[in-house]
PDB file of C-alpha atoms in Angstrom:
ATOM      1  CA  HIS A 231      28.303 -87.510  60.747  1.00  0.00           C
ATOM      2  CA  VAL A 232      25.552 -89.615  59.149  1.00  0.00           C
ATOM      3  CA  GLN A 233      24.753 -90.238  55.443  1.00  0.00           C
ATOM      4  CA  LEU A 234      21.258 -91.043  54.278  1.00  0.00           C
ATOM      5  CA  VAL A 235      19.840 -92.065  51.120  1.00  0.00           C
ATOM      6  CA  GLU A 236      16.126 -92.197  50.360  1.00  0.00           C
ATOM      7  CA  SER A 237      14.064 -94.415  47.874  1.00  0.00           C
ATOM      8  CA  GLY A 238      10.916 -95.934  47.092  1.00  0.00           C
ATOM      9  CA  GLY A 239       9.025 -92.907  46.057  1.00  0.00           C
ATOM     10  CA  GLY A 240       6.938 -92.586  42.992  1.00  0.00           C
ATOM     11  CA  SER A 241       3.375 -92.061  41.793  1.00  0.00           C
ATOM     12  CA  VAL A 242       0.251 -94.085  42.982  1.00  0.00           C
ATOM     13  CA  GLN A 243      -3.636 -93.611  43.010  1.00  0.00           C
ATOM     14  CA  ALA A 244      -5.310 -92.283  45.966  1.00  0.00           C
ATOM     15  CA  GLY A 245      -5.963 -95.325  48.582  1.00  0.00           C
ATOM     16  CA  GLY A 246      -2.757 -96.852  47.546  1.00  0.00           C
ATOM     17  CA  SER A 247       0.325 -97.712  49.435  1.00  0.00           C
ATOM     18  CA  LEU A 248       4.131 -97.142  49.293  1.00  0.00           C
ATOM     19  CA  ARG A 249       7.139 -97.876  51.415  1.00  0.00           C
ATOM     20  CA  LEU A 250      10.044 -95.528  51.511  1.00  0.00           C
ATOM     21  CA  SER A 251      13.657 -96.882  52.576  1.00  0.00           C
ATOM     22  CA  CYS A 252      16.342 -94.740  53.947  1.00  0.00           C
ATOM     23  CA  GLU A 253      19.750 -96.316  54.072  1.00  0.00           C
ATOM     24  CA  ILE A 254      21.822 -95.165  56.954  1.00  0.00           C
ATOM     25  CA  SER A 255      25.536 -95.111  57.367  1.00  0.00           C
ATOM     26  CA  LEU A 256      27.170 -94.567  60.868  1.00  0.00           C
ATOM     27  CA  TYR A 257      30.328 -94.121  62.101  1.00  0.00           C
ATOM     28  CA  ILE A 258      29.406 -94.260  65.810  1.00  0.00           C
ATOM     29  CA  TYR A 259      26.558 -96.646  67.198  1.00  0.00           C
ATOM     30  CA  SER A 260      24.598 -94.995  69.848  1.00  0.00           C
ATOM     31  CA  SER A 261      21.248 -93.898  70.871  1.00  0.00           C
ATOM     32  CA  TYR A 262      19.773 -91.126  68.382  1.00  0.00           C
ATOM     33  CA  CYS A 263      16.423 -90.284  66.862  1.00  0.00           C
ATOM     34  CA  MET A 264      15.610 -90.746  63.247  1.00  0.00           C
ATOM     35  CA  GLY A 265      12.702 -89.288  61.576  1.00  0.00           C
ATOM     36  CA  TRP A 266      10.789 -88.577  58.532  1.00  0.00           C
ATOM     37  CA  PHE A 267       9.804 -85.295  57.240  1.00  0.00           C
ATOM     38  CA  ARG A 268       7.920 -83.782  53.965  1.00  0.00           C
ATOM     39  CA  GLN A 269       7.820 -80.657  52.031  1.00  0.00           C
ATOM     40  CA  ALA A 270       5.015 -80.056  49.472  1.00  0.00           C
ATOM     41  CA  PRO A 271       5.156 -77.607  46.809  1.00  0.00           C
ATOM     42  CA  GLY A 272       4.927 -74.123  48.521  1.00  0.00           C
ATOM     43  CA  LYS A 273       4.730 -75.397  52.035  1.00  0.00           C
ATOM     44  CA  GLU A 274       7.064 -75.613  54.837  1.00  0.00           C
ATOM     45  CA  ARG A 275       8.660 -78.953  55.557  1.00  0.00           C
ATOM     46  CA  ALA A 276       6.670 -80.945  58.268  1.00  0.00           C
ATOM     47  CA  ALA A 277       6.961 -83.616  60.465  1.00  0.00           C
ATOM     48  CA  VAL A 278       5.794 -87.237  59.513  1.00  0.00           C
ATOM     49  CA  ALA A 279       7.050 -89.796  61.872  1.00  0.00           C
ATOM     50  CA  ALA A 280      10.251 -90.357  64.108  1.00  0.00           C
ATOM     51  CA  HIS A 281      12.026 -93.331  66.025  1.00  0.00           C
ATOM     52  CA  TYR A 282      14.135 -93.254  69.037  1.00  0.00           C
ATOM     53  CA  THR A 283      16.590 -96.000  69.104  1.00  0.00           C
ATOM     54  CA  GLY A 284      17.202 -95.764  72.905  1.00  0.00           C
ATOM     55  CA  THR A 285      14.041 -97.081  73.911  1.00  0.00           C
ATOM     56  CA  ALA A 286      12.900 -98.353  70.373  1.00  0.00           C
ATOM     57  CA  THR A 287       9.986 -95.701  70.665  1.00  0.00           C
ATOM     58  CA  THR A 288       7.975 -94.484  67.489  1.00  0.00           C
ATOM     59  CA  TYR A 289       6.229 -91.429  67.096  1.00  0.00           C
ATOM     60  CA  VAL A 290       3.577 -90.208  64.286  1.00  0.00           C
ATOM     61  CA  ALA A 291       2.222 -86.950  63.574  1.00  0.00           C
ATOM     62  CA  ASP A 292      -1.501 -86.644  63.784  1.00  0.00           C
ATOM     63  CA  SER A 293      -1.705 -85.988  60.235  1.00  0.00           C
ATOM     64  CA  VAL A 294      -0.901 -89.398  59.296  1.00  0.00           C
ATOM     65  CA  LYS A 295      -1.578 -91.428  62.452  1.00  0.00           C
ATOM     66  CA  GLY A 296      -3.373 -94.601  61.715  1.00  0.00           C
ATOM     67  CA  ARG A 297      -1.885 -94.608  58.192  1.00  0.00           C
ATOM     68  CA  PHE A 298       1.528 -94.346  58.281  1.00  0.00           C
ATOM     69  CA  ALA A 299       4.196 -96.478  60.249  1.00  0.00           C
ATOM     70  CA  ILE A 300       7.869 -95.956  61.068  1.00  0.00           C
ATOM     71  CA  SER A 301      10.201 -98.807  61.358  1.00  0.00           C
ATOM     72  CA  GLU A 302      13.673 -99.657  61.584  1.00  0.00           C
ATOM     73  CA  ASP A 303      15.973-102.751  60.373  1.00  0.00           C
ATOM     74  CA  ASN A 304      18.996-102.359  62.939  1.00  0.00           C
ATOM     75  CA  ALA A 305      20.794-105.242  61.320  1.00  0.00           C
ATOM     76  CA  LYS A 306      20.698-103.393  57.870  1.00  0.00           C
ATOM     77  CA  ASN A 307      20.692 -99.969  59.010  1.00  0.00           C
ATOM     78  CA  ILE A 308      17.634 -99.030  57.125  1.00  0.00           C
ATOM     79  CA  LEU A 309      14.636 -96.856  58.173  1.00  0.00           C
ATOM     80  CA  TYR A 310      11.179 -97.490  56.765  1.00  0.00           C
ATOM     81  CA  LEU A 311       8.119 -95.442  56.444  1.00  0.00           C
ATOM     82  CA  GLN A 312       5.184 -97.382  55.376  1.00  0.00           C
ATOM     83  CA  MET A 313       2.519 -95.398  53.876  1.00  0.00           C
ATOM     84  CA  ASN A 314      -1.026 -96.776  53.376  1.00  0.00           C
ATOM     85  CA  SER A 315      -4.192 -95.138  52.407  1.00  0.00           C
ATOM     86  CA  LEU A 316      -2.585 -92.325  50.607  1.00  0.00           C
ATOM     87  CA  GLN A 317      -4.243 -89.306  49.704  1.00  0.00           C
ATOM     88  CA  PRO A 318      -3.607 -86.215  47.414  1.00  0.00           C
ATOM     89  CA  GLU A 319      -2.457 -84.296  50.295  1.00  0.00           C
ATOM     90  CA  ASP A 320       0.347 -86.686  51.008  1.00  0.00           C
ATOM     91  CA  THR A 321       1.996 -85.701  47.755  1.00  0.00           C
ATOM     92  CA  ALA A 322       5.475 -83.992  48.864  1.00  0.00           C
ATOM     93  CA  ILE A 323       9.237 -84.659  48.841  1.00  0.00           C
ATOM     94  CA  TYR A 324       9.897 -86.962  51.550  1.00  0.00           C
ATOM     95  CA  TYR A 325      13.277 -86.778  53.707  1.00  0.00           C
ATOM     96  CA  CYS A 326      14.762 -88.873  56.293  1.00  0.00           C
ATOM     97  CA  ALA A 327      16.716 -87.518  58.978  1.00  0.00           C
ATOM     98  CA  ALA A 328      19.216 -88.348  62.111  1.00  0.00           C
ATOM     99  CA  SER A 329      19.902 -86.636  65.009  1.00  0.00           C
ATOM    100  CA  ALA A 330      23.136 -86.161  66.987  1.00  0.00           C
ATOM    101  CA  PRO A 331      23.324 -89.148  69.835  1.00  0.00           C
ATOM    102  CA  TYR A 332      20.755 -88.424  72.391  1.00  0.00           C
ATOM    103  CA  LEU A 333      21.045 -90.032  75.859  1.00  0.00           C
ATOM    104  CA  GLY A 334      17.212 -89.817  76.788  1.00  0.00           C
ATOM    105  CA  SER A 335      13.798 -90.036  75.442  1.00  0.00           C
ATOM    106  CA  PRO A 336      13.206 -86.811  73.450  1.00  0.00           C
ATOM    107  CA  SER A 337      10.403 -84.446  74.475  1.00  0.00           C
ATOM    108  CA  THR A 338       9.703 -83.272  71.064  1.00  0.00           C
ATOM    109  CA  PRO A 339      10.796 -86.074  68.668  1.00  0.00           C
ATOM    110  CA  LEU A 340       9.219 -84.462  65.675  1.00  0.00           C
ATOM    111  CA  SER A 341      10.974 -81.050  66.012  1.00  0.00           C
ATOM    112  CA  ALA A 342      13.241 -80.633  63.218  1.00  0.00           C
ATOM    113  CA  SER A 343      15.608 -78.756  65.598  1.00  0.00           C
ATOM    114  CA  LEU A 344      16.891 -81.996  66.696  1.00  0.00           C
ATOM    115  CA  TYR A 345      18.043 -83.291  63.369  1.00  0.00           C
ATOM    116  CA  TYR A 346      21.247 -82.607  61.713  1.00  0.00           C
ATOM    117  CA  ASP A 347      21.663 -84.929  59.000  1.00  0.00           C
ATOM    118  CA  TRP A 348      19.381 -85.315  56.132  1.00  0.00           C
ATOM    119  CA  GLY A 349      18.671 -87.289  52.970  1.00  0.00           C
ATOM    120  CA  GLN A 350      18.109 -86.022  49.466  1.00  0.00           C
ATOM    121  CA  GLY A 351      14.651 -86.558  49.479  1.00  0.00           C
ATOM    122  CA  THR A 352      12.196 -88.789  47.299  1.00  0.00           C
ATOM    123  CA  GLN A 353       9.104 -87.637  45.751  1.00  0.00           C
ATOM    124  CA  VAL A 354       5.979 -88.992  46.419  1.00  0.00           C
ATOM    125  CA  THR A 355       2.718 -88.163  44.272  1.00  0.00           C
ATOM    126  CA  VAL A 356      -0.753 -89.335  44.885  1.00  0.00           C
ATOM    127  CA  SER A 357      -3.378 -88.663  42.190  1.00  0.00           C
TER     128      SER A 357
END
């Protein structure tokens, strides 16, 4: 199992930026997916971005493409979400997640069904 702890959330003005961090503790090192999801008040949890370690491939949801970027520091086991040009509709609790070991490039990397371990979430508020 994987432990994940998010940090970096806060309150910013529209047009501002934040960088979220997710500290990841692994017991077995292998190819797997890592992702960022968000849930706004009264809304379902939605995918934001994902990363597949096997090919170092990133995937970004259309809703944030061009504004958000996902990256990983393998040496430090930290997953980042850089958020630029933030808008009020980005207000949500942001969660990081990790899949079970995955042997090939996922066909649906933004699908929540791939992920089994989740962090506690960090609040992002844009006004």
